[in-house]
Amino acid sequence: MNSETLDLRAKAHWVWRETLAIHRRAPETRLASSLSAVEIFVALYYGGVLRFDASQPLAAHRDRCVISKGHGSICMYPILADLGFFSKDELLRVCHSGGFLGGIPDPVIPGYETVNGSLGHGLGVATGMALGLKRLDSDRQVFVVSGDGELHEGANWEAAMFASQHRLDNLNLVIDDNGISMLGYTDDIVSHHSLSERLTAFGWDCRRVDGHDVLAVQAGLLEMKATAAGKPKALIAKTLKGRGVPGLENAPLSHILNPKPELIDSLLEQLP
Amino acid sequence: MTTKPLPMRDVLLDRIWQAMGQDAKIFFVSADFGSPILDKIRADFPSRFVNVGIAEQNLINVSAGLALEGFTVFAYAIAPFITMRCYEQIRVSLALLSEVRPINVNLIGVGAGYSYVVSGPTHQCYEDLTLMRAMPNFQVFSPADHVTAGALFERCVSATGPKYLRFDAQVLPVIYEQTAPDLRLGFHVHRRGERVCLLATGYMLHTALRVAAQQGSEHDVGVIDLVDIARFDEDRLADELAGYQGLVSLEEGFSGRGGVDAMLFDFLARRKLPLTLLNLGVNGGYRFELGTRAELHEQVGIGPEAVQRRVAAFIQSLSH
């Protein structure tokens, strides 16, 4: 894939539409948290950030991408199919018997590294992978995509302390900071206040970006990946849950709301 | 020549230390828990030893990540903490993940049953066998002496999949002077009896052997050491139990709450074996009394005297 000529914005829009279409067919999928992360995943996979080999998803020479916010990564299904990890026909069988693309992705899906969906596990496992790669003298890097809500899980902070203690500068945390967990705004539940200040206090190298400006996300990811200063790194992408769907976008209960099928149809009928 | 009894953990850790010199894939992770032999590992292999601190959830997650990168991982902590503090990490990133990835993580939990005698119920461990055997792909080993504990090393490095090693914190007398039990079998027959067989695991094997010796020749009871709680050879155990009328399970864990006794109830029912089971384990709830391990065991119904009484009554009940 030539990242210089690929129109990342057009690709992001295509992924957004495909994610809506999947949800139209499989309403069990979590739509709102999958739409907030579209540009993050498009930048990671099409923006020249991750090294991967769709024909050998677990090849040693890949960069690792741990998708901790499992439910909120349905947008990865069209991306992985488009990149050749599996057949596009599978997109028609999401949540169906005989398919392998479930409501919460599992590592039976080519391209998924670990078991997620149960939240707050990805960063710790990724930290172990990053330590292992350091010990193997590998130059591969580990990326983790996490939601802000799942950072309520304390195991993340055990891992955050460990990663800075061991100077894991091959570890890159991307936070889909949509500000909403299941029952409302995280600021009203248990606020993170400033995630960048918290992570910085834990010894991390932090940067922030508009998570829906795919070119800015790409630039942030590339810059983060190129940084090796003895600290684990984080990119906090400010996003909107349910982005682009009227009634869903940034609604406090968007995680558990399903837009009406007619609304999705009308959105899909609009020209790309 | 008698073998000097040693701590289970030091014997296994010494095997690991020896192997780390030749096998660059072995990684040791501790949750701020030590031992004299661990000091050798820390000194000689600093790049493949890491202390995650008092953070068992991260202990499991880091171990899973290292295993995904191809390391054979030993994770080490106090038994109740390495099993219960981080149970969902174990379930998600070891049990579930190992169904689709060939990861090898070996959890070494020190402090089986009442072995941290005066530390009370936070550090004692009577639920771990239930919890760890609840995950169908976990291997669970419960050795009764240091010879068995050391013999587990080969199994740990040669087989992938998640494993839990339940070690006593005390130095227990040596049972296997000549040779370790056959781990492919998963159990070891110490004596054959006539009507009743005692099937014990870990520390309770010592109690079982004592009680069996005291029964005398009039009521000759068998004794079996169950080392592999999850994957013993079922056919061979069924053969071994043929002819007995009664089976007594002995475990240093709550009775009737899903431990070895539940496993045996299920085993007898599935194999349609006509044995009556008496399940002896810790009675009642959590207790804070101080005492020796023997005193604590008598209080909860698994001391030698309590077991002796209950086995004698069991034998009586079978003869009517």
Coordinates of C-alpha atoms in Angstrom, one line a residue:
Chain A
M1 CA 0.0 0.0 0.0
N2 CA 1.4 3.4 -1.0
S3 CA 0.6 5.6 1.9
E4 CA 1.7 8.8 0.1
T5 CA -0.9 8.4 -2.7
L6 CA -3.7 6.8 -0.7
D7 CA -6.4 9.1 0.2
L8 CA -6.7 8.4 3.9
R9 CA -9.8 10.6 4.3
A10 CA -11.7 8.7 1.6
K11 CA -10.6 5.4 3.1
A12 CA -11.8 6.5 6.5
H13 CA -15.2 7.4 5.1
W14 CA -15.4 4.1 3.4
V15 CA -14.6 2.3 6.6
W16 CA -17.2 4.4 8.4
R17 CA -19.9 3.4 5.9
E18 CA -18.9 -0.3 6.0
T19 CA -19.1 -0.2 9.8
L20 CA -22.6 1.2 9.6
A21 CA -23.5 -1.5 7.0
I22 CA -22.2 -4.2 9.3
H23 CA -24.2 -2.9 12.2
R24 CA -27.3 -2.7 10.0
R25 CA -26.9 -6.4 9.3
A26 CA -25.7 -7.3 12.8
P27 CA -27.3 -5.0 15.4
E28 CA -25.5 -6.9 18.2
T29 CA -22.3 -5.1 17.3
R30 CA -21.3 -2.0 19.2
L31 CA -21.6 0.8 16.8
A32 CA -20.8 4.0 18.7
S33 CA -17.5 2.9 20.1
S34 CA -16.5 1.5 16.7
L35 CA -17.2 4.8 14.9
S36 CA -15.0 6.8 17.3
A37 CA -12.0 4.7 16.4
V38 CA -12.3 4.7 12.6
E39 CA -9.5 7.2 11.9
I40 CA -7.2 5.6 14.5
F41 CA -7.4 2.2 12.8
V42 CA -7.3 3.7 9.2
A43 CA -4.1 5.6 10.1
L44 CA -2.5 2.6 11.8
Y45 CA -3.2 0.2 8.9
Y46 CA -3.2 2.4 5.8
G47 CA -1.0 5.2 7.0
G48 CA 2.3 3.4 6.8
V49 CA 2.5 3.0 10.6
L50 CA 2.2 -0.7 11.2
R51 CA 4.3 -3.3 9.4
F52 CA 2.1 -6.3 8.8
D53 CA 1.8 -9.2 6.4
A54 CA -1.8 -10.2 5.7
S55 CA -0.8 -13.6 4.4
Q56 CA 1.2 -14.3 7.6
P57 CA -0.7 -12.4 10.4
L58 CA 1.6 -13.8 13.1
A59 CA 4.9 -13.4 11.3
A60 CA 7.7 -12.4 13.7
H61 CA 8.5 -9.4 11.6
R62 CA 5.2 -7.7 12.1
D63 CA 4.5 -4.8 14.4
R64 CA 2.1 -6.0 17.1
C65 CA -1.3 -4.2 17.4
V66 CA -3.3 -5.2 20.5
I67 CA -6.8 -4.1 20.2
S68 CA -7.9 -3.8 23.8
K69 CA -11.2 -2.0 23.1
G70 CA -12.6 -5.2 21.6
H71 CA -16.2 -4.3 21.1
G72 CA -15.3 -0.9 19.8
S73 CA -13.3 -2.2 16.9
I74 CA -15.9 -3.5 14.5
C75 CA -14.5 -1.0 12.1
M76 CA -11.5 -3.3 11.9
Y77 CA -13.5 -5.9 10.1
P78 CA -13.8 -4.1 6.8
I79 CA -10.1 -2.9 7.2
L80 CA -8.8 -6.4 7.7
A81 CA -10.9 -7.8 4.8
D82 CA -9.8 -5.0 2.5
L83 CA -6.2 -5.6 3.3
G84 CA -6.6 -9.3 2.6
F85 CA -6.5 -10.9 6.1
F86 CA -9.7 -12.7 5.2
S87 CA -12.4 -12.8 2.5
K88 CA -14.8 -9.8 2.2
D89 CA -17.6 -12.4 2.2
E90 CA -17.0 -12.8 5.9
L91 CA -18.4 -9.2 6.4
L92 CA -21.8 -10.6 5.4
R93 CA -21.6 -13.2 8.2
V94 CA -20.8 -11.0 11.2
C95 CA -22.5 -12.5 14.3
H96 CA -23.8 -15.4 12.2
S97 CA -23.4 -19.1 12.7
G98 CA -20.3 -20.4 10.9
G99 CA -18.7 -17.0 10.7
F100 CA -15.8 -15.9 12.9
L101 CA -16.4 -12.2 13.1
G102 CA -18.3 -11.9 16.3
G103 CA -19.9 -9.1 18.3
I104 CA -16.7 -9.0 20.2
P105 CA -13.6 -9.9 18.2
D106 CA -11.5 -12.8 19.2
P107 CA -8.0 -13.9 18.1
V108 CA -9.5 -16.5 15.9
I109 CA -9.8 -13.6 13.5
P110 CA -6.6 -13.2 11.4
G111 CA -5.1 -9.9 12.5
Y112 CA -6.2 -9.9 16.1
E113 CA -3.4 -10.6 18.5
T114 CA -5.0 -11.4 21.9
V115 CA -8.3 -11.9 23.8
N116 CA -10.0 -8.6 24.5
G117 CA -13.5 -7.2 25.0
S118 CA -13.1 -8.0 28.6
L119 CA -11.6 -4.6 29.1
G120 CA -8.3 -3.5 30.6
H121 CA -6.3 -6.5 29.6
G122 CA -4.6 -5.2 26.4
L123 CA -2.1 -2.8 27.8
G124 CA -0.6 -5.4 30.3
V125 CA -0.3 -8.1 27.7
A126 CA 1.2 -5.6 25.2
T127 CA 3.7 -4.6 27.9
G128 CA 4.8 -8.2 28.2
M129 CA 5.2 -8.4 24.5
A130 CA 7.2 -5.2 24.4
L131 CA 9.5 -6.5 27.1
G132 CA 9.9 -9.8 25.2
L133 CA 10.8 -8.0 22.0
K134 CA 13.4 -5.9 23.8
R135 CA 14.9 -9.0 25.2
L136 CA 15.0 -10.6 21.7
D137 CA 16.7 -7.5 20.4
S138 CA 13.8 -7.0 17.9
D139 CA 13.1 -3.6 16.4
R140 CA 9.4 -4.4 16.1
Q141 CA 7.1 -2.2 18.0
V142 CA 3.9 -2.9 20.0
F143 CA 0.8 -0.7 19.6
V144 CA -2.3 -0.9 21.9
V145 CA -5.6 0.7 21.1
S146 CA -7.6 1.3 24.3
G147 CA -10.7 3.3 25.2
D148 CA -10.6 5.9 27.9
G149 CA -13.4 4.2 29.8
E150 CA -11.4 1.0 30.2
L151 CA -8.6 2.9 31.8
H152 CA -10.7 2.7 34.9
E153 CA -9.4 -0.8 35.2
G154 CA -6.5 -0.8 37.7
A155 CA -4.4 -3.3 35.8
N156 CA -3.7 -0.7 33.2
W157 CA -1.9 1.4 35.8
E158 CA 0.1 -1.6 37.0
A159 CA 1.3 -2.0 33.4
A160 CA 1.9 1.8 33.0
M161 CA 4.2 1.8 36.0
F162 CA 6.0 -1.3 34.8
A163 CA 6.4 0.0 31.3
S164 CA 8.1 3.2 32.4
Q165 CA 10.3 1.4 34.9
H166 CA 11.6 -0.8 32.2
R167 CA 11.9 2.0 29.7
L168 CA 9.8 0.2 27.1
D169 CA 10.0 2.8 24.3
N170 CA 8.8 0.2 21.8
L171 CA 5.4 0.3 23.4
N172 CA 2.8 2.7 21.9
L173 CA -0.6 3.3 23.6
V174 CA -3.3 4.9 21.4
I175 CA -6.3 6.1 23.5
D176 CA -9.6 6.5 21.8
D177 CA -10.6 9.2 24.1
N178 CA -14.3 9.5 23.3
G179 CA -15.1 10.4 26.9
I180 CA -18.0 8.0 27.3
S181 CA -18.2 4.6 28.9
M182 CA -21.4 2.5 29.1
L183 CA -23.6 4.6 31.4
G184 CA -22.5 8.1 30.6
Y185 CA -19.6 10.6 30.4
T186 CA -16.5 9.3 32.1
D187 CA -16.0 12.8 33.6
D188 CA -19.3 12.3 35.5
I189 CA -18.4 8.7 36.5
V190 CA -14.8 8.6 37.6
S191 CA -13.0 11.4 35.8
H192 CA -9.5 10.9 34.4
H193 CA -9.1 14.7 34.5
S194 CA -6.1 15.0 32.2
L195 CA -5.0 11.7 30.8
S196 CA -1.8 13.2 29.5
E197 CA -0.9 14.6 32.9
R198 CA -1.6 11.3 34.5
L199 CA 0.4 9.3 32.0
T200 CA 3.2 11.8 32.1
A201 CA 3.2 11.5 35.9
F202 CA 3.6 7.7 35.3
G203 CA 6.7 8.3 33.3
W204 CA 5.1 8.2 29.8
D205 CA 5.8 10.4 26.8
C206 CA 2.4 11.8 25.8
R207 CA 1.0 13.6 22.8
R208 CA -2.6 14.6 21.9
V209 CA -4.4 14.8 18.6
D210 CA -7.8 15.4 17.0
G211 CA -8.8 11.7 16.6
H212 CA -11.1 12.4 13.6
D213 CA -8.4 14.2 11.6
V214 CA -7.0 11.1 10.0
L215 CA -3.9 12.9 8.6
A216 CA -3.2 14.4 12.0
V217 CA -3.6 10.9 13.6
Q218 CA -1.3 9.5 11.0
A219 CA 1.3 12.1 11.7
G220 CA 1.0 11.6 15.4
L221 CA 1.4 7.9 15.1
L222 CA 4.4 8.1 12.8
E223 CA 6.1 10.7 15.1
M224 CA 5.3 8.5 18.1
K225 CA 6.7 5.4 16.4
A226 CA 9.9 7.2 15.5
T227 CA 10.5 8.3 19.1
A228 CA 12.7 6.2 21.2
A229 CA 13.7 8.1 24.3
G230 CA 13.6 5.4 27.0
K231 CA 9.9 6.0 27.7
P232 CA 6.7 4.2 26.8
K233 CA 4.6 6.5 24.5
A234 CA 0.9 7.4 24.3
L235 CA -1.2 9.2 21.7
I236 CA -4.4 10.6 23.2
A237 CA -6.9 10.9 20.3
K238 CA -9.9 13.1 21.2
T239 CA -12.8 11.5 19.5
L240 CA -16.6 11.5 19.5
K241 CA -18.5 8.3 20.3
G242 CA -21.0 7.5 17.5
R243 CA -19.4 10.0 15.2
G244 CA -21.5 11.1 12.3
V245 CA -24.8 9.4 13.3
P246 CA -27.5 11.9 14.4
G247 CA -28.8 11.0 17.8
L248 CA -25.9 8.8 18.6
E249 CA -22.9 11.1 18.3
N250 CA -21.6 12.0 21.8
A251 CA -24.9 10.9 23.4
P252 CA -24.2 9.7 27.0
L253 CA -25.9 6.4 26.4
S254 CA -24.5 5.9 22.9
H255 CA -22.7 2.7 23.8
I256 CA -26.0 0.9 24.3
L257 CA -28.1 2.7 21.8
N258 CA -28.9 1.3 18.3
P259 CA -29.9 3.8 15.6
K260 CA -33.1 2.9 13.8
P261 CA -32.5 0.8 10.6
E262 CA -34.1 3.5 8.5
L263 CA -31.7 6.0 9.8
I264 CA -28.7 3.8 8.9
D265 CA -30.3 3.2 5.4
S266 CA -30.7 6.9 4.8
L267 CA -27.0 7.5 5.8
L268 CA -25.8 4.8 3.6
E269 CA -27.9 6.1 0.6
Q270 CA -26.1 9.4 0.8
L271 CA -23.3 9.6 -1.8
P272 CA -19.9 8.7 -0.4
Chain B
M1 CA 20.5 -43.2 52.3
T2 CA 17.7 -40.8 53.2
T3 CA 17.1 -37.6 51.2
K4 CA 17.2 -34.4 53.1
P5 CA 13.8 -32.7 52.8
L6 CA 13.9 -29.3 51.0
P7 CA 11.4 -26.6 50.2
M8 CA 9.5 -27.5 47.0
R9 CA 10.1 -24.1 45.5
D10 CA 13.8 -24.2 45.9
V11 CA 14.1 -27.6 44.2
L12 CA 12.1 -26.5 41.2
L13 CA 13.8 -23.1 41.1
D14 CA 17.1 -24.8 41.1
R15 CA 16.1 -26.9 38.1
I16 CA 15.0 -23.7 36.4
W17 CA 18.2 -21.9 37.2
Q18 CA 20.2 -24.8 35.8
A19 CA 18.2 -24.9 32.6
M20 CA 18.3 -21.1 32.1
G21 CA 22.0 -21.4 31.3
Q22 CA 21.3 -23.6 28.2
D23 CA 17.8 -22.5 27.3
A24 CA 17.6 -18.8 26.4
K25 CA 13.8 -19.0 26.1
I26 CA 13.1 -19.4 29.8
F27 CA 11.9 -16.3 31.5
F28 CA 11.2 -15.9 35.2
V29 CA 8.7 -13.4 36.5
S30 CA 8.0 -12.8 40.2
A31 CA 5.5 -10.7 42.0
D32 CA 8.0 -9.5 44.6
F33 CA 8.3 -13.0 46.0
G34 CA 11.7 -14.6 46.6
S35 CA 13.7 -17.5 47.8
P36 CA 17.4 -18.2 48.2
I37 CA 17.6 -20.0 44.9
L38 CA 15.7 -17.1 43.2
D39 CA 18.7 -14.9 44.2
K40 CA 20.9 -17.0 41.9
I41 CA 18.4 -16.6 39.0
R42 CA 18.3 -12.8 39.6
A43 CA 22.1 -12.6 39.7
D44 CA 22.9 -14.9 36.8
F45 CA 20.1 -14.1 34.4
P46 CA 19.1 -10.5 35.0
S47 CA 17.8 -10.0 31.4
R48 CA 15.4 -13.0 31.8
F49 CA 14.2 -12.2 35.3
V50 CA 11.8 -9.5 36.2
N51 CA 10.0 -8.5 39.4
V52 CA 6.7 -6.8 38.5
G53 CA 6.3 -5.7 42.1
I54 CA 3.2 -6.4 44.2
A55 CA 1.0 -6.5 41.1
E56 CA -0.4 -10.0 40.3
Q57 CA -2.7 -8.8 37.6
N58 CA 0.4 -7.4 35.8
L59 CA 2.3 -10.6 36.6
I60 CA -0.1 -12.6 34.6
N61 CA -0.4 -10.1 31.7
V62 CA 3.3 -9.6 31.3
S63 CA 3.8 -13.4 31.5
A64 CA 1.2 -13.8 28.7
G65 CA 2.9 -11.2 26.6
L66 CA 6.3 -12.8 27.1
A67 CA 4.8 -16.2 26.2
L68 CA 3.3 -14.7 23.0
E69 CA 6.9 -13.7 22.0
G70 CA 8.0 -17.3 22.4
F71 CA 9.3 -17.4 26.0
T72 CA 8.7 -20.3 28.4
V73 CA 7.5 -18.4 31.4
F74 CA 7.5 -19.2 35.0
A75 CA 5.4 -16.8 37.1
Y76 CA 5.9 -16.9 40.8
A77 CA 4.0 -15.6 43.8
I78 CA 2.1 -16.6 47.0
A79 CA -0.6 -19.1 46.1
P80 CA -3.8 -17.2 47.1
F81 CA -2.5 -14.1 45.3
I82 CA -1.4 -15.7 42.1
T83 CA -4.7 -17.5 41.7
M84 CA -7.4 -15.3 43.2
R85 CA -6.1 -11.7 42.9
C86 CA -5.8 -12.1 39.1
Y87 CA -8.3 -14.7 38.2
E88 CA -9.8 -13.0 35.2
Q89 CA -6.3 -12.2 33.8
I90 CA -5.6 -15.9 34.1
R91 CA -8.9 -16.8 32.5
V92 CA -8.6 -14.3 29.6
S93 CA -5.0 -14.1 28.7
L94 CA -3.8 -17.6 29.7
A95 CA -6.8 -20.0 29.5
L96 CA -8.7 -18.5 26.6
L97 CA -5.7 -17.3 24.7
S98 CA -3.9 -20.6 24.9
E99 CA -6.8 -22.2 23.0
V100 CA -5.5 -20.3 19.9
R101 CA -1.9 -19.6 20.7
P102 CA 0.8 -22.0 21.7
I103 CA 1.8 -20.1 24.9
N104 CA 3.6 -21.7 27.8
V105 CA 3.0 -20.1 31.2
N106 CA 3.6 -21.9 34.4
L107 CA 2.2 -20.4 37.6
I108 CA 4.1 -21.4 40.8
G109 CA 1.9 -20.7 43.8
V110 CA 3.6 -21.2 47.2
G111 CA 1.4 -21.6 50.3
A112 CA -0.9 -24.5 49.7
G113 CA -3.6 -25.0 52.3
Y114 CA -2.6 -24.0 55.8
S115 CA 1.1 -23.9 55.1
Y116 CA 1.5 -20.3 56.0
V117 CA 0.3 -21.4 59.4
V118 CA 0.4 -18.2 61.5
S119 CA -0.4 -15.8 58.7
G120 CA -4.1 -16.5 58.8
P121 CA -6.7 -16.8 56.1
T122 CA -5.3 -14.1 53.7
H123 CA -2.2 -16.1 53.1
Q124 CA -3.7 -19.6 53.5
C125 CA -5.3 -21.1 50.5
Y126 CA -8.3 -23.4 50.5
E127 CA -10.1 -22.4 47.2
D128 CA -7.4 -22.6 44.6
L129 CA -7.9 -26.2 43.5
T130 CA -11.5 -25.4 42.9
L131 CA -10.8 -22.3 40.9
M132 CA -7.9 -23.6 38.8
R133 CA -9.6 -26.8 37.9
A134 CA -12.7 -24.9 36.8
M135 CA -10.8 -23.8 33.7
P136 CA -10.9 -26.9 31.4
N137 CA -7.5 -26.4 29.8
F138 CA -5.5 -25.7 32.9
Q139 CA -3.1 -28.3 34.2
V140 CA -3.0 -28.4 38.0
F141 CA -0.3 -30.1 39.9
S142 CA -0.2 -30.7 43.6
P143 CA 3.0 -32.3 44.8
A144 CA 3.4 -33.9 48.2
D145 CA 7.2 -33.6 48.5
H146 CA 10.1 -31.8 46.9
V147 CA 11.1 -34.7 44.7
T148 CA 7.7 -34.5 42.9
A149 CA 8.0 -30.7 42.8
G150 CA 11.4 -30.9 41.0
A151 CA 10.1 -33.6 38.6
L152 CA 7.4 -31.1 37.4
F153 CA 10.1 -29.1 35.6
E154 CA 10.2 -31.3 32.5
R155 CA 6.5 -31.2 32.2
C156 CA 6.5 -27.4 32.5
V157 CA 9.0 -26.9 29.7
S158 CA 7.9 -29.7 27.3
A159 CA 4.1 -29.0 27.3
T160 CA 2.5 -25.8 26.2
G161 CA -0.7 -24.6 27.8
P162 CA -1.4 -23.0 31.2
K163 CA -0.3 -24.8 34.3
Y164 CA -0.7 -24.2 38.0
L165 CA 1.8 -25.7 40.5
R166 CA 0.5 -25.7 44.0
F167 CA 3.4 -25.8 46.4
D168 CA 3.6 -26.2 50.1
A169 CA 5.4 -23.3 51.9
Q170 CA 6.7 -25.7 54.6
V171 CA 9.4 -28.3 54.2
L172 CA 7.6 -31.6 54.0
P173 CA 9.2 -35.1 54.7
V174 CA 10.4 -36.8 51.6
I175 CA 7.9 -39.4 50.2
Y176 CA 9.7 -40.5 47.1
E177 CA 13.2 -41.5 48.2
Q178 CA 13.9 -43.6 45.1
T179 CA 12.1 -42.1 42.2
A180 CA 9.5 -39.4 41.5
P181 CA 5.9 -40.5 40.8
D182 CA 5.0 -41.2 37.1
L183 CA 3.6 -37.8 35.9
R184 CA 2.1 -39.4 32.8
L185 CA -0.1 -41.4 35.2
G186 CA -0.7 -38.4 37.4
F187 CA -1.1 -40.5 40.6
H188 CA 1.0 -42.9 42.6
V189 CA -0.3 -45.9 44.5
H190 CA 1.4 -46.2 47.9
R191 CA -0.4 -49.1 49.3
R192 CA -3.2 -51.3 48.2
G193 CA -6.0 -52.1 50.6
E194 CA -9.2 -54.2 50.8
R195 CA -12.3 -52.1 51.2
V196 CA -11.4 -48.5 51.5
C197 CA -8.9 -46.3 49.6
L198 CA -7.6 -42.9 50.7
L199 CA -6.9 -40.6 47.8
A200 CA -5.0 -37.6 49.0
T201 CA -3.2 -34.7 47.4
G202 CA -0.3 -32.4 48.6
Y203 CA 0.3 -32.3 52.3
M204 CA -2.7 -34.5 53.0
L205 CA -0.8 -37.5 51.5
H206 CA 1.3 -37.4 54.7
T207 CA -1.9 -37.5 56.8
A208 CA -3.3 -40.4 54.7
L209 CA -0.2 -42.5 55.0
R210 CA -0.2 -42.0 58.8
V211 CA -3.9 -42.8 59.1
A212 CA -3.5 -45.9 56.9
A213 CA -0.6 -47.2 59.0
Q214 CA -2.7 -46.7 62.1
Q215 CA -5.7 -48.7 60.8
G216 CA -3.7 -51.9 61.3
S217 CA -4.1 -55.1 59.4
E218 CA -7.7 -55.6 60.3
H219 CA -8.8 -52.8 58.1
D220 CA -6.2 -52.6 55.4
V221 CA -6.8 -49.3 53.5
G222 CA -5.2 -48.3 50.3
V223 CA -3.4 -44.9 49.8
I224 CA -3.1 -43.0 46.5
D225 CA -1.2 -39.8 45.9
L226 CA -3.0 -37.6 43.3
V227 CA -0.4 -35.3 41.8
D228 CA -2.1 -34.2 38.6
I229 CA -5.6 -32.9 39.6
A230 CA -6.8 -32.3 36.1
R231 CA -5.3 -34.8 33.7
F232 CA -4.6 -38.0 35.6
D233 CA -4.9 -41.3 33.6
E234 CA -8.6 -42.0 34.2
D235 CA -8.5 -45.6 32.9
R236 CA -5.6 -46.6 35.2
L237 CA -7.2 -44.9 38.2
A238 CA -10.5 -46.7 37.5
D239 CA -8.6 -50.0 37.3
E240 CA -6.8 -49.2 40.5
L241 CA -10.1 -48.5 42.4
A242 CA -11.8 -51.7 41.2
G243 CA -12.6 -53.9 44.2
Y244 CA -12.8 -51.1 46.8
Q245 CA -16.2 -50.3 48.3
G246 CA -15.3 -46.9 49.6
L247 CA -13.1 -44.0 48.5
V248 CA -12.0 -41.2 50.8
S249 CA -10.8 -37.9 49.3
L250 CA -8.4 -35.9 51.4
E251 CA -7.6 -32.3 50.4
E252 CA -6.4 -29.2 52.2
G253 CA -9.2 -27.2 50.7
F254 CA -12.9 -26.5 51.5
S255 CA -14.9 -29.7 51.4
G256 CA -17.9 -29.9 49.1
R257 CA -17.0 -26.7 47.1
G258 CA -15.7 -28.0 43.9
G259 CA -12.2 -29.2 44.7
V260 CA -10.8 -32.7 44.5
D261 CA -13.9 -34.1 46.0
A262 CA -16.1 -32.7 43.3
M263 CA -13.7 -34.0 40.7
L264 CA -13.9 -37.5 42.2
F265 CA -17.7 -37.4 42.5
D266 CA -17.8 -36.7 38.8
F267 CA -15.2 -39.3 38.0
L268 CA -17.1 -42.1 39.9
A269 CA -20.4 -41.1 38.3
R270 CA -19.0 -40.9 34.8
R271 CA -17.1 -44.2 35.1
K272 CA -20.1 -45.8 36.8
L273 CA -17.8 -47.0 39.6
P274 CA -19.8 -48.5 42.6
L275 CA -17.7 -46.8 45.3
T276 CA -19.1 -44.7 48.1
L277 CA -17.2 -41.5 48.5
L278 CA -16.4 -39.8 51.8
N279 CA -15.0 -36.4 51.0
L280 CA -12.7 -35.0 53.7
G281 CA -11.7 -31.4 53.4
V282 CA -11.8 -28.2 55.4
N283 CA -15.1 -27.9 57.2
G284 CA -17.0 -24.7 57.8
G285 CA -15.8 -21.2 57.0
Y286 CA -12.9 -18.9 57.5
R287 CA -11.2 -18.9 60.8
F288 CA -8.7 -16.6 62.5
E289 CA -7.5 -18.9 65.4
L290 CA -3.8 -19.3 65.9
G291 CA -2.3 -22.7 66.3
T292 CA 0.1 -25.2 64.8
R293 CA -0.8 -26.7 61.4
A294 CA -1.7 -29.9 63.2
E295 CA -4.0 -28.0 65.6
L296 CA -5.6 -26.0 62.8
H297 CA -6.2 -29.2 60.8
E298 CA -7.9 -30.9 63.8
Q299 CA -10.1 -27.9 64.2
V300 CA -11.4 -28.1 60.7
G301 CA -11.6 -31.9 60.5
I302 CA -8.6 -32.8 58.5
G303 CA -6.1 -33.6 61.2
P304 CA -4.8 -37.1 61.7
E305 CA -7.1 -37.8 64.7
A306 CA -10.2 -36.4 62.9
V307 CA -9.4 -38.3 59.7
Q308 CA -8.7 -41.5 61.7
R309 CA -12.1 -41.2 63.4
R310 CA -14.0 -40.5 60.3
V311 CA -12.3 -43.2 58.2
A312 CA -13.0 -45.8 61.0
A313 CA -16.7 -44.8 61.0
F314 CA -16.8 -44.9 57.2
I315 CA -15.4 -48.4 57.2
Q316 CA -18.0 -49.4 59.8
S317 CA -20.8 -47.9 57.7
L318 CA -19.7 -49.8 54.7
S319 CA -19.8 -53.2 56.5
H320 CA -23.6 -52.9 57.3

